[in-house]
Short mmCIF file of C-alpha atoms in Angstrom, two decimals:
data_model
loop_
_atom_site.label_atom_id
_atom_site.label_comp_id
_atom_site.label_asym_id
_atom_site.label_seq_id
_atom_site.Cartn_x
_atom_site.Cartn_y
_atom_site.Cartn_z
CA UNK A 1 -71.62 -44.30 33.98
CA UNK A 2 -71.99 -43.93 30.48
CA UNK A 3 -70.12 -40.69 31.22
CA UNK A 4 -67.70 -42.32 32.82
CA UNK A 5 -67.39 -45.08 30.31
CA UNK A 6 -66.88 -42.37 27.31
CA UNK A 7 -64.21 -40.25 29.55
CA UNK A 8 -62.19 -43.51 30.10
CA UNK A 9 -62.37 -44.39 26.15
CA UNK A 10 -61.12 -41.33 25.28
CA UNK A 11 -58.52 -41.25 27.76
CA UNK A 12 -57.75 -44.63 26.40
CA UNK A 13 -57.84 -43.23 22.84
CA UNK A 14 -55.95 -39.75 23.85
CA UNK A 15 -52.54 -42.13 25.30
CA UNK A 16 -52.56 -44.23 22.59
CA UNK A 17 -52.75 -41.72 19.98
CA UNK A 18 -50.42 -40.11 21.42
CA UNK A 19 -47.94 -43.28 22.00
CA UNK A 20 -48.41 -43.82 18.19
CA UNK A 21 -47.46 -40.49 17.27
CA UNK A 22 -44.19 -40.88 20.10
CA UNK A 23 -43.77 -44.07 18.43
CA UNK A 24 -43.91 -42.70 15.17
CA UNK A 25 -41.33 -39.86 16.45
CA UNK A 26 -38.51 -42.16 17.09
CA UNK A 27 -38.92 -44.30 14.39
CA UNK A 28 -38.20 -41.10 12.50
CA UNK A 29 -35.65 -40.06 14.40
CA UNK A 30 -34.27 -43.44 13.91
CA UNK A 31 -34.58 -43.61 10.42
CA UNK A 32 -32.56 -40.18 10.22
CA UNK A 33 -30.17 -41.71 11.93
CA UNK A 34 -30.04 -44.87 10.23
CA UNK A 35 -29.60 -42.89 7.06
CA UNK A 36 -27.13 -39.96 8.01
CA UNK A 37 -24.01 -40.54 6.06
CA UNK A 38 -20.03 -39.79 7.08
CA UNK A 39 -17.99 -38.05 4.39
CA UNK A 40 -14.58 -36.73 4.22
CA UNK A 41 -13.85 -33.27 2.87
CA UNK A 42 -10.16 -32.51 1.85
CA UNK A 43 -8.62 -28.99 1.05
CA UNK A 44 -5.73 -28.85 -0.85
CA UNK A 45 -3.22 -25.93 -1.60
CA UNK A 46 -2.05 -26.66 -5.18
CA UNK A 47 -0.58 -23.48 -6.04
CA UNK A 48 2.61 -23.62 -7.79
CA UNK A 49 5.16 -21.35 -5.99
CA UNK A 50 7.58 -18.73 -8.08
CA UNK A 51 10.59 -17.03 -7.00
CA UNK A 52 9.46 -13.75 -7.65
CA UNK A 53 5.96 -12.22 -6.58
CA UNK A 54 6.49 -8.99 -8.54
CA UNK A 55 9.34 -7.95 -11.60
CA UNK A 56 9.57 -5.39 -14.01
CA UNK A 57 11.94 -3.81 -16.02
CA UNK A 58 12.39 0.21 -16.26
CA UNK A 59 14.16 2.57 -19.00
CA UNK A 60 14.77 6.32 -19.49
CA UNK A 61 12.13 8.44 -20.24
CA UNK A 62 13.34 9.86 -23.98
CA UNK A 63 15.10 6.89 -24.62
CA UNK A 64 15.85 3.66 -23.46
CA UNK A 65 19.28 4.51 -22.59
CA UNK A 66 19.93 6.80 -19.26
CA UNK A 67 22.22 9.47 -19.79
CA UNK A 68 24.26 11.10 -17.24
CA UNK A 69 21.47 14.06 -15.70
CA UNK A 70 18.84 11.69 -16.49
CA UNK A 71 16.31 10.00 -14.28
CA UNK A 72 13.86 6.44 -14.44
CA UNK A 73 11.17 5.39 -11.62
CA UNK A 74 9.22 2.37 -10.87
CA UNK A 75 6.68 1.67 -8.25
CA UNK A 76 6.43 -1.71 -6.58
CA UNK A 77 5.22 -3.51 -3.49
CA UNK A 78 7.02 -5.05 -0.82
CA UNK A 79 5.98 -6.36 2.66
CA UNK A 80 8.85 -6.73 6.11
CA UNK A 81 11.67 -9.16 5.01
CA UNK A 82 11.33 -8.45 1.46
CA UNK A 83 14.10 -6.70 -0.78
CA UNK A 84 14.41 -4.95 -4.13
CA UNK A 85 16.82 -6.25 -6.49
CA UNK A 86 18.27 -4.48 -9.47
CA UNK A 87 20.51 -4.90 -12.07
CA UNK A 88 21.55 -2.28 -15.23
CA UNK A 89 24.27 -2.10 -17.35
CA UNK A 90 27.42 0.32 -16.39
CA UNK A 91 27.56 1.59 -20.31
CA UNK A 92 30.96 2.19 -20.38
CA UNK A 93 32.44 -1.30 -20.24
CA UNK A 94 33.16 -4.78 -21.72
CA UNK A 95 30.73 -6.44 -19.23
CA UNK A 96 30.31 -4.41 -15.80
CA UNK A 97 26.55 -3.95 -14.01
CA UNK A 98 25.00 -2.21 -11.14
CA UNK A 99 23.38 -4.35 -9.12
CA UNK A 100 23.36 -4.45 -4.82
CA UNK A 101 24.25 -7.23 -2.79
CA UNK A 102 22.01 -10.86 -2.39
CA UNK A 103 19.41 -10.40 -1.56
CA UNK A 104 18.92 -7.22 -2.82
CA UNK A 105 18.23 -3.48 -1.31
CA UNK A 106 16.94 -3.64 1.86
CA UNK A 107 13.40 -1.73 2.21
CA UNK A 108 12.56 -2.44 6.12
CA UNK A 109 14.93 -1.52 8.81
CA UNK A 110 15.66 -4.19 11.58
CA UNK A 111 12.54 -2.73 13.84
CA UNK A 112 10.51 -3.17 10.78
CA UNK A 113 10.34 0.49 9.85
CA UNK A 114 10.15 1.31 6.26
CA UNK A 115 13.57 2.63 4.44
CA UNK A 116 13.01 5.88 2.60
CA UNK A 117 15.31 8.69 1.30
CA UNK A 118 18.65 8.25 -0.16
CA UNK A 119 19.98 4.26 -0.56
CA UNK A 120 22.75 5.03 -2.92
CA UNK A 121 25.06 2.89 -0.41
CA UNK A 122 23.33 -0.37 -1.39
CA UNK A 123 23.94 -0.11 -4.96
CA UNK A 124 27.64 -1.54 -6.11
CA UNK A 125 29.33 -2.40 -9.26
CA UNK A 126 30.43 -5.95 -10.53
CA UNK A 127 32.42 -7.20 -13.52
CA UNK A 128 30.51 -9.76 -14.74
CA UNK A 129 34.08 -11.70 -15.62
CA UNK A 130 33.05 -12.90 -18.96
CA UNK A 131 35.17 -10.27 -20.80
CA UNK A 132 38.60 -8.75 -20.40
CA UNK A 133 37.99 -4.99 -19.48
CA UNK A 134 41.13 -3.94 -21.44
CA UNK A 135 40.81 -6.02 -24.68
CA UNK A 136 37.23 -7.56 -24.31
CA UNK A 137 38.36 -10.92 -25.48
CA UNK A 138 36.37 -13.42 -23.68
CA UNK A 139 37.42 -14.58 -19.95
CA UNK A 140 35.70 -16.87 -17.51
CA UNK A 141 36.05 -15.64 -13.92
CA UNK A 142 33.25 -15.29 -11.10
CA UNK A 143 31.64 -12.11 -10.98
CA UNK A 144 33.42 -9.79 -8.14
CA UNK A 145 33.20 -6.52 -7.20
CA UNK A 146 34.91 -3.79 -9.26
CA UNK A 147 37.89 -2.42 -7.07
CA UNK A 148 38.34 1.60 -7.29
CA UNK A 149 34.97 2.90 -8.21
CA UNK A 150 32.82 4.35 -5.72
CA UNK A 151 29.35 3.11 -7.02
CA UNK A 152 26.80 5.54 -5.46
CA UNK A 153 29.13 8.84 -6.91
CA UNK A 154 27.89 7.35 -10.35
CA UNK A 155 24.26 5.59 -9.31
CA UNK A 156 22.03 7.75 -6.87
CA UNK A 157 18.74 5.92 -5.60
CA UNK A 158 15.72 7.50 -3.85
CA UNK A 159 13.07 5.86 -1.89
CA UNK A 160 9.61 6.61 -1.35
CA UNK A 161 6.79 4.84 0.60
CA UNK A 162 3.12 4.55 0.65
CA UNK A 163 2.37 2.72 4.36
CA UNK A 164 -1.40 2.22 3.41
CA UNK A 165 -0.61 0.22 -0.05
CA UNK A 166 2.86 -0.72 1.26
CA UNK A 167 4.47 0.42 -1.84
CA UNK A 168 7.48 1.76 -2.80
CA UNK A 169 8.70 4.11 -5.57
CA UNK A 170 12.56 4.31 -6.37
CA UNK A 171 14.16 6.59 -8.51
CA UNK A 172 17.72 6.07 -10.55
CA UNK A 173 19.45 9.00 -11.33
CA UNK A 174 22.63 8.86 -13.34
CA UNK A 175 25.00 11.27 -11.43
CA UNK A 176 28.23 10.11 -13.28
CA UNK A 177 28.69 13.04 -15.86
CA UNK A 178 31.32 14.82 -15.23
CA UNK A 179 33.05 12.51 -13.28
CA UNK A 180 36.11 9.85 -14.26
CA UNK A 181 33.78 7.08 -14.35
CA UNK A 182 30.90 9.28 -16.68
CA UNK A 183 28.82 6.20 -18.22
CA UNK A 184 25.24 6.01 -19.31
CA UNK A 185 23.25 2.78 -18.18
CA UNK A 186 21.53 0.77 -19.97
CA UNK A 187 17.67 -0.53 -19.30
CA UNK A 188 17.14 -2.52 -16.65
CA UNK A 189 15.64 -5.46 -14.42
CA UNK A 190 14.41 -5.50 -11.26
CA UNK A 191 12.00 -8.41 -8.85
CA UNK A 192 10.99 -8.78 -5.13
CA UNK A 193 11.52 -12.27 -4.31
CA UNK A 194 8.36 -13.94 -2.82
CA UNK A 195 8.31 -14.78 0.95
CA UNK A 196 6.72 -17.94 2.26
CA UNK A 197 6.74 -16.90 5.79
CA UNK A 198 10.19 -18.15 6.81
CA UNK A 199 12.03 -17.18 4.03
CA UNK A 200 12.69 -15.52 0.71
CA UNK A 201 12.48 -18.16 -2.23
CA UNK A 202 14.85 -16.72 -3.91
CA UNK A 203 17.65 -15.07 -1.83
CA UNK A 204 20.07 -14.78 -4.86
CA UNK A 205 18.24 -13.29 -7.50
CA UNK A 206 19.55 -12.50 -10.93
CA UNK A 207 23.67 -14.07 -10.01
CA UNK A 208 25.63 -15.23 -7.66
CA UNK A 209 28.84 -13.26 -6.47
CA UNK A 210 32.12 -15.25 -6.51
CA UNK A 211 30.73 -17.53 -8.55
CA UNK A 212 30.28 -17.76 -12.99
CA UNK A 213 28.04 -15.81 -14.68
CA UNK A 214 24.49 -16.58 -16.10
CA UNK A 215 23.49 -15.98 -19.78
CA UNK A 216 20.88 -13.34 -18.69
CA UNK A 217 22.97 -11.36 -16.58
CA UNK A 218 25.76 -11.39 -18.94
CA UNK A 219 23.40 -10.34 -22.04
CA UNK A 220 22.87 -7.13 -19.67
CA UNK A 221 26.54 -6.56 -18.41
CA UNK A 222 28.14 -6.83 -22.33
CA UNK A 223 24.76 -5.52 -24.26
CA UNK A 224 22.67 -3.50 -21.93
CA UNK A 225 20.04 -6.58 -23.56
CA UNK A 226 17.41 -7.76 -20.37
CA UNK A 227 14.85 -9.62 -22.71
CA UNK A 228 16.28 -13.28 -21.58
CA UNK A 229 16.43 -12.08 -17.83
CA UNK A 230 12.98 -10.78 -18.53
CA UNK A 231 11.93 -13.86 -20.10
CA UNK A 232 13.26 -15.38 -16.89
CA UNK A 233 11.48 -12.96 -14.54
CA UNK A 234 8.40 -13.41 -16.30
CA UNK A 235 8.56 -17.66 -16.30
CA UNK A 236 9.38 -17.17 -12.28
CA UNK A 237 6.78 -14.26 -11.07
CA UNK A 238 3.55 -14.87 -9.70
CA UNK A 239 1.33 -14.82 -6.62
CA UNK A 240 1.36 -17.56 -4.12
CA UNK A 241 -0.14 -18.17 -1.17
CA UNK A 242 -0.54 -20.26 2.09
CA UNK A 243 -4.22 -20.85 3.27
CA UNK A 244 -5.50 -21.40 6.69
CA UNK A 245 -7.17 -24.33 8.14
CA UNK A 246 -10.61 -24.69 6.80
CA UNK A 247 -14.44 -24.37 8.35
CA UNK A 248 -16.84 -26.56 7.71
CA UNK A 249 -20.49 -25.98 8.63
CA UNK A 250 -23.53 -28.53 7.98
CA UNK A 251 -26.78 -26.74 7.70
CA UNK A 252 -30.33 -27.07 6.61
CA UNK A 253 -32.59 -23.98 4.86
CA UNK A 254 -31.42 -21.74 1.85
CA UNK A 255 -29.32 -18.97 3.73
CA UNK A 256 -25.41 -19.80 3.74
CA UNK A 257 -24.26 -19.28 7.29
CA UNK A 258 -20.73 -18.15 6.72
CA UNK A 259 -21.31 -15.44 4.85
CA UNK A 260 -23.79 -13.45 2.44
CA UNK A 261 -22.99 -11.40 -0.14
CA UNK A 262 -23.18 -7.96 -1.08
CA UNK A 263 -23.86 -7.54 3.05
CA UNK A 264 -20.97 -6.19 5.47
CA UNK A 265 -19.05 -8.46 7.81
CA UNK A 266 -22.06 -9.82 10.56
CA UNK A 267 -18.72 -9.34 13.06
CA UNK A 268 -19.49 -13.57 14.00
CA UNK A 269 -15.88 -14.60 13.06
CA UNK A 270 -15.60 -13.99 9.12
CA UNK A 271 -13.03 -10.83 9.70
CA UNK A 272 -10.98 -12.37 11.95
CA UNK A 273 -10.60 -15.81 9.40
CA UNK A 274 -9.84 -13.41 6.40
CA UNK A 275 -7.74 -11.54 8.27
CA UNK A 276 -5.11 -13.47 10.58
CA UNK A 277 -7.04 -17.42 9.67
CA UNK A 278 -8.53 -17.75 13.15
CA UNK A 279 -11.53 -20.05 13.03
CA UNK A 280 -12.51 -20.11 16.45
CA UNK A 281 -14.98 -16.80 16.33
CA UNK A 282 -16.49 -18.35 13.66
CA UNK A 283 -16.93 -21.86 15.01
CA UNK A 284 -18.61 -20.78 18.25
CA UNK A 285 -20.40 -18.14 16.58
CA UNK A 286 -22.10 -21.36 14.17
CA UNK A 287 -23.02 -23.65 16.57
CA UNK A 288 -25.62 -21.47 18.55
CA UNK A 289 -27.56 -21.00 14.93
CA UNK A 290 -31.19 -23.00 15.04
CA UNK A 291 -29.88 -24.39 11.25
CA UNK A 292 -26.42 -25.41 11.88
CA UNK A 293 -26.39 -29.19 12.35
CA UNK A 294 -22.34 -29.27 12.93
CA UNK A 295 -19.35 -27.17 12.47
CA UNK A 296 -15.88 -29.04 12.15
CA UNK A 297 -12.17 -27.70 11.02
CA UNK A 298 -10.27 -29.14 8.69
CA UNK A 299 -6.21 -28.49 9.83
CA UNK A 300 -4.58 -27.18 12.50
CA UNK A 301 -1.90 -24.96 11.17
CA UNK A 302 -1.04 -22.99 7.76
CA UNK A 303 -1.99 -25.43 4.39
CA UNK A 304 1.76 -24.61 2.36
CA UNK A 305 1.65 -25.24 -1.32
CA UNK A 306 1.85 -28.56 -2.44
CA UNK A 307 -0.31 -29.75 1.27
CA UNK A 308 -3.56 -30.83 2.00
CA UNK A 309 -5.45 -31.04 5.21
CA UNK A 310 -9.30 -32.93 5.59
CA UNK A 311 -11.64 -33.51 7.97
CA UNK A 312 -15.14 -36.06 8.38
CA UNK A 313 -18.52 -34.63 8.70
CA UNK A 314 -21.97 -36.00 9.30
CA UNK A 315 -25.11 -34.93 7.06
CA UNK A 316 -28.48 -36.31 6.62
CA UNK A 317 -30.58 -36.35 2.89
CA UNK A 318 -31.51 -32.75 2.91
CA UNK A 319 -28.53 -30.73 4.47
CA UNK A 320 -26.34 -28.55 2.74
CA UNK A 321 -22.34 -27.70 3.36
CA UNK A 322 -20.49 -24.69 3.93
CA UNK A 323 -16.51 -23.83 3.30
CA UNK A 324 -14.20 -21.09 4.22
CA UNK A 325 -10.56 -20.54 4.40
CA UNK A 326 -8.56 -17.91 3.88
CA UNK A 327 -6.05 -16.85 1.11
CA UNK A 328 -3.56 -16.61 3.83
CA UNK A 329 -1.04 -13.63 1.75
CA UNK A 330 -3.93 -11.50 1.62
CA UNK A 331 -5.17 -8.67 3.88
CA UNK A 332 -9.17 -10.14 4.71
CA UNK A 333 -9.41 -12.79 1.89
CA UNK A 334 -11.51 -15.87 1.87
CA UNK A 335 -12.18 -19.12 -0.39
CA UNK A 336 -15.50 -20.25 0.06
CA UNK A 337 -18.61 -22.12 -1.92
CA UNK A 338 -20.15 -18.98 -4.04
CA UNK A 339 -23.05 -22.28 -5.00
CA UNK A 340 -25.30 -24.08 -2.51
CA UNK A 341 -24.10 -27.53 -1.92
CA UNK A 342 -25.31 -30.72 -1.57
CA UNK A 343 -23.95 -32.51 2.13
CA UNK A 344 -24.41 -35.40 0.35
CA UNK A 345 -22.44 -34.71 -2.76
CA UNK A 346 -19.83 -36.39 -3.67
CA UNK A 347 -16.73 -35.30 -5.81
CA UNK A 348 -14.53 -32.17 -7.09
CA UNK A 349 -16.28 -29.33 -5.59
CA UNK A 350 -13.10 -26.38 -6.81
CA UNK A 351 -15.64 -25.11 -9.15
CA UNK A 352 -17.93 -24.00 -7.19
CA UNK A 353 -15.63 -22.24 -5.14
CA UNK A 354 -14.74 -18.46 -5.40
CA UNK A 355 -12.54 -16.10 -3.82
CA UNK A 356 -13.92 -13.32 -1.73
CA UNK A 357 -13.04 -9.78 -0.29
CA UNK A 358 -14.53 -9.49 3.22
CA UNK A 359 -14.04 -5.57 3.12
CA UNK A 360 -13.04 -5.64 6.43
CA UNK A 361 -9.57 -4.48 5.49
CA UNK A 362 -7.65 -2.94 2.78
CA UNK A 363 -6.12 -4.30 0.29
CA UNK A 364 -2.30 -4.63 -0.57
CA UNK A 365 -0.22 -6.55 -3.43
CA UNK A 366 -0.81 -10.04 -2.37
CA UNK A 367 2.27 -11.40 -0.46
CA UNK A 368 3.74 -8.26 -0.45
CA UNK A 369 2.34 -6.22 1.90
CA UNK A 370 3.66 -4.80 5.15
CA UNK A 371 0.09 -5.20 7.15
CA UNK A 372 -0.82 -8.72 5.85
CA UNK A 373 -0.79 -11.64 8.76
CA UNK A 374 2.03 -12.62 6.85
CA UNK A 375 4.37 -10.13 8.07
CA UNK A 376 2.65 -9.95 11.40
CA UNK A 377 0.93 -6.81 10.36
CA UNK A 378 -2.87 -5.64 10.67
CA UNK A 379 -5.15 -4.24 8.08
CA UNK A 380 -6.37 -1.23 7.95
CA UNK A 381 -9.60 -1.11 9.06
CA UNK A 382 -12.72 -0.47 6.13
CA UNK A 383 -16.07 -1.46 5.90
CA UNK A 384 -17.51 -2.69 2.57
CA UNK A 385 -19.91 -4.99 0.96
CA UNK A 386 -18.44 -8.91 0.93
CA UNK A 387 -17.52 -8.72 -2.95
CA UNK A 388 -15.67 -11.21 -5.15
CA UNK A 389 -12.42 -10.42 -5.78
CA UNK A 390 -11.59 -8.75 -8.58
CA UNK A 391 -8.80 -8.52 -11.39
CA UNK A 392 -6.46 -5.22 -9.19
CA UNK A 393 -4.11 -7.80 -8.68
CA UNK A 394 -3.09 -10.69 -10.88
CA UNK A 395 -4.46 -13.56 -8.65
CA UNK A 396 -4.08 -16.98 -10.29
CA UNK A 397 -7.55 -18.58 -11.20
CA UNK A 398 -9.17 -20.81 -8.11
CA UNK A 399 -8.32 -23.90 -9.53
CA UNK A 400 -4.91 -23.15 -9.80
CA UNK A 401 -4.66 -22.18 -5.81
CA UNK A 402 -7.40 -24.54 -4.13
CA UNK A 403 -8.81 -28.01 -4.99
CA UNK A 404 -11.79 -29.36 -2.44
CA UNK A 405 -13.13 -32.68 -2.69
CA UNK A 406 -15.99 -35.04 -0.92
CA UNK A 407 -15.81 -38.36 -0.72
#
C-alpha cells in the first residue's frame, strides 16, 4: 500500500514539476515575445554623379607638341554604349581643333563587339568660331566643321583592346607631313562619359556643334592650352554606382552568416548578389540556418544616386544584424557590415560598413567594364578569398556612396 502511495506521490510530483517547467518555458517565450522590437533599416545611395567616369590628357613624347611623324598613346576603360571624346589643336590655325562628333568615337559596334584598328574616319576638324581664319580678329560664330579639309588624312587613330580588362589603347599619329595642311598637334584631352544604365550622363562633352564655344575648348583651339579643360574634367570625373536591393538578416551567435572574410565564396548566394544584385539565392539559403531568426529585403529595384530603400525587421535582446548590397557598377563587389552589430542598435551604421570583393569575378574599371551587369555582361570567373576592395581604382570613400541607418 505504501509502495502504491509512493508511486502515486512521485507521479504527481513529476506532473507538477513538468507543469511548472512548461509554465516557465511558456512565460519565458512570452517574455521574449514581449521584449522583441520592430525597427526600420534604411539604405541610401548618397553618391554624387559625375559626368565622366574617366578622363585625362595626352602629349608628345619628346616634347608636349606632337609634330608630323610623331605619335602619342593613352589607355582607358569603357563598356558597351560608352564613347571616347578627345580634343587637340590644329596647331597651324587661328582656332581649329580635332575632335569627333558627339558623344565621341564609337568603341563598340551594334552587336556589342569592341571596335579595333583604324578609326581615323571618326575624327573631324572643327572651327571654334572665335577668331577670323585669315586676320585672327576676334569673332563670335558657332562651332562648325572646317570645309574642304580631310581630317583623317592628317590624323591617324588606331585602337587596340584588352577584353579581360575592358581597356582600350588609342594611338594618335600625326600624318600631316608633306600635305597641304601640315600641322603640329597640341597636347590634348580625352574623356569617357559615365553611363547610368540607360544613358550617358554627358552626351556633348567638351563642346556643342552649331553653338557658341566655351572658355575651355576655346583655349585649346586658339592656344593649345588644356589647363582650363583639365580643371573642368577633374572636377567632373569620378566613379559612381547604383546599389542593389539590400538583404538584411537577424541572427544569433558570433559568425556573420552572409560572408567570411578571407574565405572563398561558399556558393550560397553571395556571388549572385555581388555580380548581379540578385538576392533570391542567398535569401533562401539563409532561411535554412538554425541561428537565423529572420531574413528581409529592402527594395525591389536598383537604388540610383539620391534614392533610398528600407525594410522593417524584428529583433530580441542578444540578436545581431547583418546586411549586404551590391556595388552595382562593379563585376563582383558588395557593401556589408564588417563589424558585428547589435540588432537593437539605433542610429547611423555607415562607419561599420565596408566595400568587399567577393573574389568570384575578374575586376574591371567600375562603371566602364564590358563584363559588368551594368552593360549586360557576365564577369570572367575567378576564385579568390573574399577581401576588402583596395585602392587599385579611385572609388569614393564608403560614406560618400552609401548611408545605412536604423531607427
